[in-house]
GROMACS .gro file of C-alpha atoms in nm:
model
  192
    1UNK     CA    1  -0.931   0.930   0.839
    2UNK     CA    2  -0.812   0.772   0.528
    3UNK     CA    3  -0.957   0.442   0.397
    4UNK     CA    4  -0.530   0.337   0.448
    5UNK     CA    5  -0.611   0.486   0.837
    6UNK     CA    6  -0.832   0.274   0.906
    7UNK     CA    7  -0.640  -0.011   0.741
    8UNK     CA    8  -0.370   0.005   0.986
    9UNK     CA    9  -0.521   0.043   1.261
   10UNK     CA   10  -0.355  -0.039   1.620
   11UNK     CA   11  -0.508  -0.442   1.587
   12UNK     CA   12  -0.913  -0.416   1.565
   13UNK     CA   13  -1.102  -0.353   1.233
   14UNK     CA   14  -1.218  -0.019   1.266
   15UNK     CA   15  -1.631  -0.016   1.102
   16UNK     CA   16  -1.461   0.131   0.760
   17UNK     CA   17  -1.211  -0.183   0.704
   18UNK     CA   18  -1.463  -0.358   0.853
   19UNK     CA   19  -1.689  -0.204   0.539
   20UNK     CA   20  -1.399  -0.248   0.360
   21UNK     CA   21  -1.406  -0.664   0.459
   22UNK     CA   22  -1.813  -0.677   0.334
   23UNK     CA   23  -1.716  -0.450   0.019
   24UNK     CA   24  -1.462  -0.730  -0.057
   25UNK     CA   25  -1.699  -1.030  -0.046
   26UNK     CA   26  -1.926  -0.860  -0.227
   27UNK     CA   27  -1.722  -0.732  -0.489
   28UNK     CA   28  -1.585  -1.079  -0.484
   29UNK     CA   29  -1.960  -1.182  -0.554
   30UNK     CA   30  -1.992  -0.949  -0.832
   31UNK     CA   31  -1.668  -1.087  -1.025
   32UNK     CA   32  -1.763  -1.449  -0.978
   33UNK     CA   33  -2.111  -1.381  -1.149
   34UNK     CA   34  -2.304  -1.430  -0.905
   35UNK     CA   35  -2.658  -1.324  -0.899
   36UNK     CA   36  -2.821  -1.350  -0.582
   37UNK     CA   37  -2.619  -1.164  -0.299
   38UNK     CA   38  -2.538  -1.290   0.011
   39UNK     CA   39  -2.646  -1.095   0.367
   40UNK     CA   40  -2.385  -1.079   0.536
   41UNK     CA   41  -2.351  -0.996   0.942
   42UNK     CA   42  -2.030  -0.976   1.178
   43UNK     CA   43  -1.989  -1.163   1.537
   44UNK     CA   44  -1.714  -1.047   1.810
   45UNK     CA   45  -1.533  -0.799   1.907
   46UNK     CA   46  -1.307  -0.809   1.580
   47UNK     CA   47  -1.599  -0.785   1.395
   48UNK     CA   48  -1.530  -1.098   1.163
   49UNK     CA   49  -1.768  -1.162   0.880
   50UNK     CA   50  -2.055  -1.412   0.933
   51UNK     CA   51  -2.245  -1.547   0.626
   52UNK     CA   52  -2.544  -1.733   0.732
   53UNK     CA   53  -2.554  -2.044   0.515
   54UNK     CA   54  -2.953  -2.194   0.433
   55UNK     CA   55  -2.754  -2.547   0.446
   56UNK     CA   56  -2.586  -2.527   0.775
   57UNK     CA   57  -2.408  -2.370   1.015
   58UNK     CA   58  -2.316  -1.998   0.950
   59UNK     CA   59  -1.988  -1.895   0.748
   60UNK     CA   60  -1.723  -1.707   0.973
   61UNK     CA   61  -1.450  -1.587   0.838
   62UNK     CA   62  -1.337  -1.413   0.484
   63UNK     CA   63  -1.147  -1.658   0.345
   64UNK     CA   64  -1.410  -1.919   0.458
   65UNK     CA   65  -1.711  -1.727   0.314
   66UNK     CA   66  -1.443  -1.626  -0.042
   67UNK     CA   67  -1.371  -2.005  -0.063
   68UNK     CA   68  -1.726  -2.055  -0.044
   69UNK     CA   69  -1.836  -1.826  -0.326
   70UNK     CA   70  -1.596  -1.967  -0.518
   71UNK     CA   71  -1.704  -2.292  -0.502
   72UNK     CA   72  -2.032  -2.167  -0.586
   73UNK     CA   73  -2.003  -1.968  -0.840
   74UNK     CA   74  -1.829  -2.318  -0.958
   75UNK     CA   75  -1.508  -2.134  -1.041
   76UNK     CA   76  -1.295  -2.423  -0.869
   77UNK     CA   77  -0.999  -2.301  -1.081
   78UNK     CA   78  -0.963  -1.976  -0.864
   79UNK     CA   79  -0.847  -2.246  -0.576
   80UNK     CA   80  -0.605  -2.432  -0.778
   81UNK     CA   81  -0.585  -2.658  -1.001
   82UNK     CA   82  -0.331  -2.905  -0.830
   83UNK     CA   83  -0.309  -3.022  -0.496
   84UNK     CA   84   0.045  -2.811  -0.484
   85UNK     CA   85  -0.130  -2.507  -0.618
   86UNK     CA   86  -0.439  -2.550  -0.420
   87UNK     CA   87  -0.168  -2.526  -0.057
   88UNK     CA   88   0.003  -2.234  -0.234
   89UNK     CA   89  -0.363  -2.036  -0.283
   90UNK     CA   90  -0.413  -2.125   0.082
   91UNK     CA   91  -0.044  -2.064   0.212
   92UNK     CA   92  -0.139  -1.710   0.098
   93UNK     CA   93  -0.477  -1.677   0.161
   94UNK     CA   94  -0.368  -1.712   0.558
   95UNK     CA   95  -0.109  -1.458   0.548
   96UNK     CA   96  -0.371  -1.221   0.383
   97UNK     CA   97  -0.578  -1.252   0.650
   98UNK     CA   98  -0.315  -1.287   0.928
   99UNK     CA   99  -0.086  -1.046   0.808
  100UNK     CA  100  -0.299  -0.779   0.641
  101UNK     CA  101  -0.632  -0.771   0.920
  102UNK     CA  102  -0.387  -0.630   1.239
  103UNK     CA  103  -0.180  -0.459   1.044
  104UNK     CA  104   0.087  -0.202   1.261
  105UNK     CA  105   0.262   0.078   1.086
  106UNK     CA  106   0.580  -0.155   1.180
  107UNK     CA  107   0.508  -0.417   0.961
  108UNK     CA  108   0.398  -0.259   0.664
  109UNK     CA  109   0.766  -0.165   0.520
  110UNK     CA  110   0.865  -0.553   0.628
  111UNK     CA  111   0.530  -0.720   0.411
  112UNK     CA  112   0.636  -0.517   0.124
  113UNK     CA  113   0.934  -0.569   0.083
  114UNK     CA  114   0.856  -0.944   0.141
  115UNK     CA  115   0.613  -0.964  -0.108
  116UNK     CA  116   0.783  -0.772  -0.375
  117UNK     CA  117   1.074  -1.038  -0.318
  118UNK     CA  118   0.860  -1.281  -0.383
  119UNK     CA  119   0.691  -1.137  -0.685
  120UNK     CA  120   1.054  -1.111  -0.865
  121UNK     CA  121   1.014  -1.345  -1.078
  122UNK     CA  122   0.584  -1.465  -1.067
  123UNK     CA  123   0.311  -1.272  -1.252
  124UNK     CA  124   0.033  -1.431  -1.023
  125UNK     CA  125   0.117  -1.576  -0.592
  126UNK     CA  126   0.018  -1.912  -0.666
  127UNK     CA  127   0.250  -2.044  -0.943
  128UNK     CA  128   0.136  -1.878  -1.284
  129UNK     CA  129  -0.179  -1.868  -1.237
  130UNK     CA  130  -0.465  -1.621  -1.167
  131UNK     CA  131  -0.657  -1.712  -0.834
  132UNK     CA  132  -0.833  -1.629  -0.541
  133UNK     CA  133  -0.546  -1.551  -0.353
  134UNK     CA  134  -0.478  -1.235  -0.627
  135UNK     CA  135  -0.838  -1.111  -0.542
  136UNK     CA  136  -0.764  -1.112  -0.179
  137UNK     CA  137  -0.454  -1.023  -0.152
  138UNK     CA  138  -0.495  -0.680  -0.380
  139UNK     CA  139  -0.791  -0.570  -0.185
  140UNK     CA  140  -0.579  -0.620   0.100
  141UNK     CA  141  -0.267  -0.443  -0.003
  142UNK     CA  142  -0.446  -0.115  -0.186
  143UNK     CA  143  -0.487   0.036   0.140
  144UNK     CA  144  -0.148   0.012   0.142
  145UNK     CA  145  -0.010   0.137  -0.249
  146UNK     CA  146  -0.250   0.413  -0.245
  147UNK     CA  147  -0.060   0.550   0.046
  148UNK     CA  148   0.302   0.501  -0.104
  149UNK     CA  149   0.469   0.778  -0.299
  150UNK     CA  150   0.583   0.743  -0.670
  151UNK     CA  151   0.962   0.705  -0.550
  152UNK     CA  152   0.816   0.417  -0.288
  153UNK     CA  153   0.651   0.199  -0.518
  154UNK     CA  154   0.921   0.221  -0.723
  155UNK     CA  155   1.160   0.064  -0.474
  156UNK     CA  156   0.916  -0.221  -0.511
  157UNK     CA  157   0.858  -0.255  -0.850
  158UNK     CA  158   0.762  -0.655  -0.854
  159UNK     CA  159   0.495  -0.624  -0.631
  160UNK     CA  160   0.326  -0.243  -0.765
  161UNK     CA  161   0.383  -0.426  -1.135
  162UNK     CA  162   0.164  -0.702  -0.960
  163UNK     CA  163  -0.066  -0.467  -0.824
  164UNK     CA  164  -0.116  -0.270  -1.117
  165UNK     CA  165  -0.192  -0.598  -1.311
  166UNK     CA  166  -0.411  -0.712  -1.087
  167UNK     CA  167  -0.640  -0.376  -1.064
  168UNK     CA  168  -0.659  -0.414  -1.462
  169UNK     CA  169  -0.790  -0.740  -1.431
  170UNK     CA  170  -1.133  -0.745  -1.586
  171UNK     CA  171  -1.380  -0.737  -1.318
  172UNK     CA  172  -1.088  -0.701  -0.975
  173UNK     CA  173  -1.076  -0.366  -0.910
  174UNK     CA  174  -1.468  -0.310  -0.845
  175UNK     CA  175  -1.490  -0.103  -0.579
  176UNK     CA  176  -1.142   0.116  -0.548
  177UNK     CA  177  -1.089   0.370  -0.697
  178UNK     CA  178  -0.748   0.288  -0.981
  179UNK     CA  179  -0.407   0.388  -0.817
  180UNK     CA  180  -0.075   0.570  -1.056
  181UNK     CA  181   0.196   0.277  -0.959
  182UNK     CA  182   0.424   0.387  -1.151
  183UNK     CA  183   0.586   0.754  -1.348
  184UNK     CA  184   0.640   0.765  -1.686
  185UNK     CA  185   1.031   0.838  -1.707
  186UNK     CA  186   1.165   1.087  -1.774
  187UNK     CA  187   1.492   1.113  -1.975
  188UNK     CA  188   1.779   1.339  -1.965
  189UNK     CA  189   1.888   1.502  -2.344
  190UNK     CA  190   2.173   1.244  -2.347
  191UNK     CA  191   1.894   0.991  -2.433
  192UNK     CA  192   1.740   1.156  -2.658
   0.00000   0.00000   0.00000
């Protein structure tokens, strides 16, 4: 089973998609420059990531843990620099978890179209600022982009432009292999 097949299961995460969530958190820690890696476990039937917090109750869920890591790294700008941008970041983090974690094959084209339309005039998900939403959405959308043929990627030119920018953003890609998103255009002789 490929990474992308695991990521698009019928609703319940497979061990591979669970490993992806834990790798995402590990990659986020490295991106943030956190020196001491955290130990994660899972809970429940859906194997939700859990971080045992030494200062209190455990933190549960990808978004909750990711936001805590950002705060621990003193990188609050990744959560947004205004009330409005913080709300947009939270909206995209919620979208990431609710729409991409339990993705069915029927949902893929809808999500790709939604993201492509949204990114039509934007470089980042939250206004003109690179945020945690971009990082986690990149990790979540990567298995879908890997599965697309070059021609399909060209149908979603705004999304693939954003995706390519994210995979080349310093320190973000980490555990994921690079993905070719657009082919070089070959011009006919009349264009020479």
